Tab-separated table of C-alpha atoms in Angstrom:
chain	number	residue	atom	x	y	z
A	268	UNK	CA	0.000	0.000	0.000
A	269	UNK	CA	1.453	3.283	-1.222
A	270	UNK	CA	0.663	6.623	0.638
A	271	UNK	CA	0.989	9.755	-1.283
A	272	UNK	CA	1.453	13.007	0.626
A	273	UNK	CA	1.511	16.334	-1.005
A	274	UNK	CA	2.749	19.856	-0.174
A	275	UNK	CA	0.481	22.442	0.605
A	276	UNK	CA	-1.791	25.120	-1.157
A	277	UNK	CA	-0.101	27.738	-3.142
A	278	UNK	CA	-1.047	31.359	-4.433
A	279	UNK	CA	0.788	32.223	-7.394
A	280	UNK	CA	0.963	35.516	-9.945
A	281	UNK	CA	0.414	35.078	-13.111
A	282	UNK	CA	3.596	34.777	-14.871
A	283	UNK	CA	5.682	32.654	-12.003
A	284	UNK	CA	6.009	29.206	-11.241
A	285	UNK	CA	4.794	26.596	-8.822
A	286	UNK	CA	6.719	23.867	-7.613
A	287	UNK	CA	4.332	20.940	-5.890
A	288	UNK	CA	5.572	17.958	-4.249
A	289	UNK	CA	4.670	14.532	-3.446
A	290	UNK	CA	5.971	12.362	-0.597
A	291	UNK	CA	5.534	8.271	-1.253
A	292	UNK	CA	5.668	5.529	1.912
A	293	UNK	CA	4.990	2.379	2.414
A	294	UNK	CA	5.929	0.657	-1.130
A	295	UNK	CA	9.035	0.171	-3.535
A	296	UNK	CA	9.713	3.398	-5.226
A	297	UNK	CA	10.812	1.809	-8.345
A	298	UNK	CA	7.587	-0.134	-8.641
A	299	UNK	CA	5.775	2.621	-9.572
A	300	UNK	CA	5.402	5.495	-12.092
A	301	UNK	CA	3.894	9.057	-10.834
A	302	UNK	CA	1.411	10.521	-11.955
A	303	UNK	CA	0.090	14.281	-12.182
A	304	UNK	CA	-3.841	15.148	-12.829
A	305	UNK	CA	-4.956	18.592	-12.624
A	306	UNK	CA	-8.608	19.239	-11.844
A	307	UNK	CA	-10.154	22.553	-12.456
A	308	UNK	CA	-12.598	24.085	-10.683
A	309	UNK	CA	-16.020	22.071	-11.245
A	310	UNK	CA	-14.357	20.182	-14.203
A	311	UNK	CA	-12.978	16.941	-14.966
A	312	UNK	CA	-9.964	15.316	-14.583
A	313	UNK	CA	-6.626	16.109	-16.975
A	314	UNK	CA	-3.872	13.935	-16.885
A	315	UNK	CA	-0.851	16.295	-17.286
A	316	UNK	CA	2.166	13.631	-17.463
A	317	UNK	CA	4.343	11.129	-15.675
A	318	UNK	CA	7.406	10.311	-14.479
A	319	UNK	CA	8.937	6.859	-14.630
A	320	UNK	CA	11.838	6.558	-12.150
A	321	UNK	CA	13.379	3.135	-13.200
A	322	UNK	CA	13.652	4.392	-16.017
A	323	UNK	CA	14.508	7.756	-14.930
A	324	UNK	CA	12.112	8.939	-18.137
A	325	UNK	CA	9.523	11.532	-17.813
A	326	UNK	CA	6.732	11.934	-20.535
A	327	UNK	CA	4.338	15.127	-20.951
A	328	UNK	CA	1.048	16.410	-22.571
A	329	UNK	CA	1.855	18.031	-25.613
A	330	UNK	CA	-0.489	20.696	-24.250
A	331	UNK	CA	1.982	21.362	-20.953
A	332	UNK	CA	5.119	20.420	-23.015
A	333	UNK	CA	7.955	23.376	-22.404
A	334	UNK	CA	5.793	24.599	-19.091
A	335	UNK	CA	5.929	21.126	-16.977
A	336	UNK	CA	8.557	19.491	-15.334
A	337	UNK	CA	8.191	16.334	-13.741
A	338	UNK	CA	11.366	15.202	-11.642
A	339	UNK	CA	11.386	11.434	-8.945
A	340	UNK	CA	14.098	11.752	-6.436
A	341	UNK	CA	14.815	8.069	-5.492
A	342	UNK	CA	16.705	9.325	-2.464
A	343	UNK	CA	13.829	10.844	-0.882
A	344	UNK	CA	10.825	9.375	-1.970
A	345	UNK	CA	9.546	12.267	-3.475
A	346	UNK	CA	7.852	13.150	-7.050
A	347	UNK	CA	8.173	17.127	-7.794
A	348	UNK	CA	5.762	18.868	-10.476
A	349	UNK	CA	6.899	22.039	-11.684
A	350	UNK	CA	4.717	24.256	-13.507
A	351	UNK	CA	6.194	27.534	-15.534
A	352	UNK	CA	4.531	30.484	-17.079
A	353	UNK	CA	1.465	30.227	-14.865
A	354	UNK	CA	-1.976	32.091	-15.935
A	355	UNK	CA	-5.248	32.110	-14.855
A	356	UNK	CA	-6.576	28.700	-16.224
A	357	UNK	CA	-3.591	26.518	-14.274
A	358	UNK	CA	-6.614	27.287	-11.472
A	359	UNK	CA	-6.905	23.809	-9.997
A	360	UNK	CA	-6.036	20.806	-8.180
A	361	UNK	CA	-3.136	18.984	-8.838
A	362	UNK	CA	-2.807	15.029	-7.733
A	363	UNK	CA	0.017	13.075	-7.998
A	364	UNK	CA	-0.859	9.127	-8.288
A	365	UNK	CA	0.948	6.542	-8.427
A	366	UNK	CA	0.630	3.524	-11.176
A	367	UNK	CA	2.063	0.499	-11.415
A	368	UNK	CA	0.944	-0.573	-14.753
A	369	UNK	CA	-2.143	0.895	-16.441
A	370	UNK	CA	-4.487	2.303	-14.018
A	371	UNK	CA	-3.857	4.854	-11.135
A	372	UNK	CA	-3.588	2.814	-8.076
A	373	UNK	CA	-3.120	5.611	-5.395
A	374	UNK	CA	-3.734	9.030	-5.106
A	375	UNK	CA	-2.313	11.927	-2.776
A	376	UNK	CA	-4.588	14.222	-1.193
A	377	UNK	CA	-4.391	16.707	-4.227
A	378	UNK	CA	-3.109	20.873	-3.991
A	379	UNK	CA	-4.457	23.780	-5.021
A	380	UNK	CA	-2.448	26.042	-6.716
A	381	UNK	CA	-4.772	29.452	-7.149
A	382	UNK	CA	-3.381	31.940	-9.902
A	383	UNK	CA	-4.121	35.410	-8.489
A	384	UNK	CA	-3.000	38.974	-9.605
B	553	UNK	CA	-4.614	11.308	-29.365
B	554	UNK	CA	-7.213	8.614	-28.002
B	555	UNK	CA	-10.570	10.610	-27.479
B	556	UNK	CA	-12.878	9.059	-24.466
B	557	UNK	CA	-16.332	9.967	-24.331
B	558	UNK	CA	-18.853	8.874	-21.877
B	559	UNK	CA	-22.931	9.237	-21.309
B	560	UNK	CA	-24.332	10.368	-19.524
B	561	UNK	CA	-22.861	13.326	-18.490
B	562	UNK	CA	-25.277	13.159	-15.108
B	563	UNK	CA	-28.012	11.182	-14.316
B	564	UNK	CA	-30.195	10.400	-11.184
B	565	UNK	CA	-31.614	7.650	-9.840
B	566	UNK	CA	-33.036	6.097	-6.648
B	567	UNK	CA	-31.907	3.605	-4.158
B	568	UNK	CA	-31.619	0.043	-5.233
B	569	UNK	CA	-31.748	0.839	-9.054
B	570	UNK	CA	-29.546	-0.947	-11.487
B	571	UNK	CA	-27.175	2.037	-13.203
B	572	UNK	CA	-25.164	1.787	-16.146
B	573	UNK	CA	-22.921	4.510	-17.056
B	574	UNK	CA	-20.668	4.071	-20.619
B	575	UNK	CA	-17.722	4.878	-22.185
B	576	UNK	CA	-16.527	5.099	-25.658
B	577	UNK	CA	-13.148	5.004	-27.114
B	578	UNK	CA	-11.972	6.884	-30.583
B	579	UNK	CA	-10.157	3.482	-31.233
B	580	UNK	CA	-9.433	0.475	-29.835
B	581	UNK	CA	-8.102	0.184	-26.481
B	582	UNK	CA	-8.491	-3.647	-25.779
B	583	UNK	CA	-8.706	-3.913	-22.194
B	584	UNK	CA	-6.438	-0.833	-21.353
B	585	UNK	CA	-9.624	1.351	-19.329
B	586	UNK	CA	-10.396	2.085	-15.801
B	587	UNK	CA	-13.121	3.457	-13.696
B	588	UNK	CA	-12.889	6.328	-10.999
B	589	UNK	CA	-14.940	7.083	-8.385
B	590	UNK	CA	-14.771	10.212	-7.234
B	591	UNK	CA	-16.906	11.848	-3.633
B	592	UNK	CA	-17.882	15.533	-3.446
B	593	UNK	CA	-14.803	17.350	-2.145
B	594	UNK	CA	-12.400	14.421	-2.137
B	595	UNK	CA	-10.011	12.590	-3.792
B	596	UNK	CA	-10.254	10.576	-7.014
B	597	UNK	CA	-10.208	6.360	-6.281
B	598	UNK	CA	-10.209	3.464	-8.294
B	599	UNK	CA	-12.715	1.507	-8.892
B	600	UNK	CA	-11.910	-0.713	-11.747
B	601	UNK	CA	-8.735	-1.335	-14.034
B	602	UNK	CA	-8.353	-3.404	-17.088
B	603	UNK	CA	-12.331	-2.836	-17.687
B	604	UNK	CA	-13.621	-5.341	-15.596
B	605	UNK	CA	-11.227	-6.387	-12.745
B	606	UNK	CA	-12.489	-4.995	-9.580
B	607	UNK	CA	-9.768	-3.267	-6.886
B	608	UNK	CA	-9.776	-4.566	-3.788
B	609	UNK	CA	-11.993	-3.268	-1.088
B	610	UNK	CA	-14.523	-2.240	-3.562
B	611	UNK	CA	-18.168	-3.644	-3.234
B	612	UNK	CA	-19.161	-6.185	-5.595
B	613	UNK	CA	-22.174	-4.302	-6.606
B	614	UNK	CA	-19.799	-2.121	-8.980
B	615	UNK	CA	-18.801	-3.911	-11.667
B	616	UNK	CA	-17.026	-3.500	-15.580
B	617	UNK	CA	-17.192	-4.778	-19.170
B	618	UNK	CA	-16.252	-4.707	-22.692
B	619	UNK	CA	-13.408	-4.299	-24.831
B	620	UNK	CA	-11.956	-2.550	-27.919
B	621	UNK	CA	-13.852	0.803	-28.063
B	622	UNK	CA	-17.273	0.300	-25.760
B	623	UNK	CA	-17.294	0.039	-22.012
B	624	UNK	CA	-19.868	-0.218	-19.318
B	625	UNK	CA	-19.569	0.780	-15.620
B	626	UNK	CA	-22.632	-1.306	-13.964
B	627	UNK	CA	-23.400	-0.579	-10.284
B	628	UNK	CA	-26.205	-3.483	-9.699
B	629	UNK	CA	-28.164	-1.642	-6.644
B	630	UNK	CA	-27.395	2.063	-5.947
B	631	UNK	CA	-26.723	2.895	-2.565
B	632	UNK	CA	-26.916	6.422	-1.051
B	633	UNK	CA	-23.096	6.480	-1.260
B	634	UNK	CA	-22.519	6.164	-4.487
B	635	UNK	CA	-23.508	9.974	-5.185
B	636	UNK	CA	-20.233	10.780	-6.981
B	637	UNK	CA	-18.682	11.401	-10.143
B	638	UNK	CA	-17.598	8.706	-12.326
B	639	UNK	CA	-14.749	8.794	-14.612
B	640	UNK	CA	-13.624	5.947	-17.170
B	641	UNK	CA	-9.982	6.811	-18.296
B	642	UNK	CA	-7.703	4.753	-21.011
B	643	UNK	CA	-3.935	3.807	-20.367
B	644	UNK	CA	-3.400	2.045	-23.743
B	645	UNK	CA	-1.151	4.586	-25.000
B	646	UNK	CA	0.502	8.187	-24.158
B	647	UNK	CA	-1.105	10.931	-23.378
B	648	UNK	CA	-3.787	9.286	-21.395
B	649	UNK	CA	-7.165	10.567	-21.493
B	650	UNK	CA	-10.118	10.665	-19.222
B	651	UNK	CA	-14.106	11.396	-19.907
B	652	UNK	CA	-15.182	13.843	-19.233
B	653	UNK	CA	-17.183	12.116	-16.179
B	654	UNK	CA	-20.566	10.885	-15.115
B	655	UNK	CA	-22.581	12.721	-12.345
B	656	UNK	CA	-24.468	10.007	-10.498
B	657	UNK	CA	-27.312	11.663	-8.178
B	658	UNK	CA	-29.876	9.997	-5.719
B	659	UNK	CA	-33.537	10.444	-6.093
């Protein structure tokens, strides 16, 4: 059983960046890959990219490509999601979640990152 | 990219009923779709993965089927906690896509 853990809320100008982590217990690190899902207010759920760290590969939505960076540090446990160039509509919740083949197994408790002038 | 549509986008329905929510896929997927459940105010959890293999810990009521491009999310008697939001999503190739989600409400 994996347990995700994520950093706290952020409030963010438009323009900066946001940097969200995610701790992982209680499984083999390696096992997995991790996950980010943004949810925007009353919408549905976008899957944003991944990070493999066996592999030490990351993989992106075309859509984010240039803006996210997804980085596993084996040495901690921990998954980071950086986000670049923020505006208005990166408004939402951001999960990590954890797979270990096809389907997203476990799921932190999700951050909101709020883009405010 | 691999489009994912489901229907209905919300429906209602009372205590005990059979529901069936589906999901469509803008090619074939074999096997490679899941289900989400996901609460008011909380976190996204899975349901079902490889479209019709339950997780564990999740009532038998809920179950999945099909393959290739149509998919069915059956929950056999609705109970007053399944009010949620229900989201197939396919992992057959990159960038993996979700529907745009199911409201389920109670009568």
């Amino acid at each position: 059983q994996v347990q995700l853990v994520q950093s706290g809320a952020e409030v963010k100008k438009p323009g900066s960046s946001v940097k969200v982590s995610c701790k992982a217990s209680g499984g083999i690190f390696n096992k997995y890959a991790f996950n980010w899902v943004r949810q925007a207010p009353g919408q549905g759920l976008e899957w944003m990219g991944r990070s493999i760290p066996i592999f030490g590969t990351a993989h992106y939505v075309q859509k984010f490509q240039g803006r996210v960076t997804i980085i596993a540090d084996e040495s901690t446990t921990t998954v980071y999601m950086e986000l670049s160039n923020l505006t208005f509509e990166d408004t939402a919740v951001y999960y990590c979640a954890a797979a270990y083949s096809g389907s997203l197994d476990y799921w932190g408790q999700g951050t909101l990152v709020t883009v405010s002038s | 990219d691999i489009q994912v549509t489901q229907s209905p986008s919300s429906l209602s329905a009372s205590v005990g009923d059979r529901v069936t929510i589906t999901c469509r896929a803008s090619q074939s997927i074999g096997a490679f779709l899941n289900w989400y459940q996901q609460e008011p105010g909380k976190t996204p959890k899975l349901l079902i993965y490889a479209a019709s293999t339950l997780q564990s810990g999740v009532p038998s009521r809920f179950s999945g089927s099909g393959s290739g491009t149509d998919f069915t999310l059956t929950i056999s008697s609705l109970q007053p906690e399944d009010y949620a939001t229900y989201y197939c999503q396919q992992s057959y190739s990159t960038p993996w896509t979700f529907g745009q989600g199911t409201k389920v409400e109670i009568k």
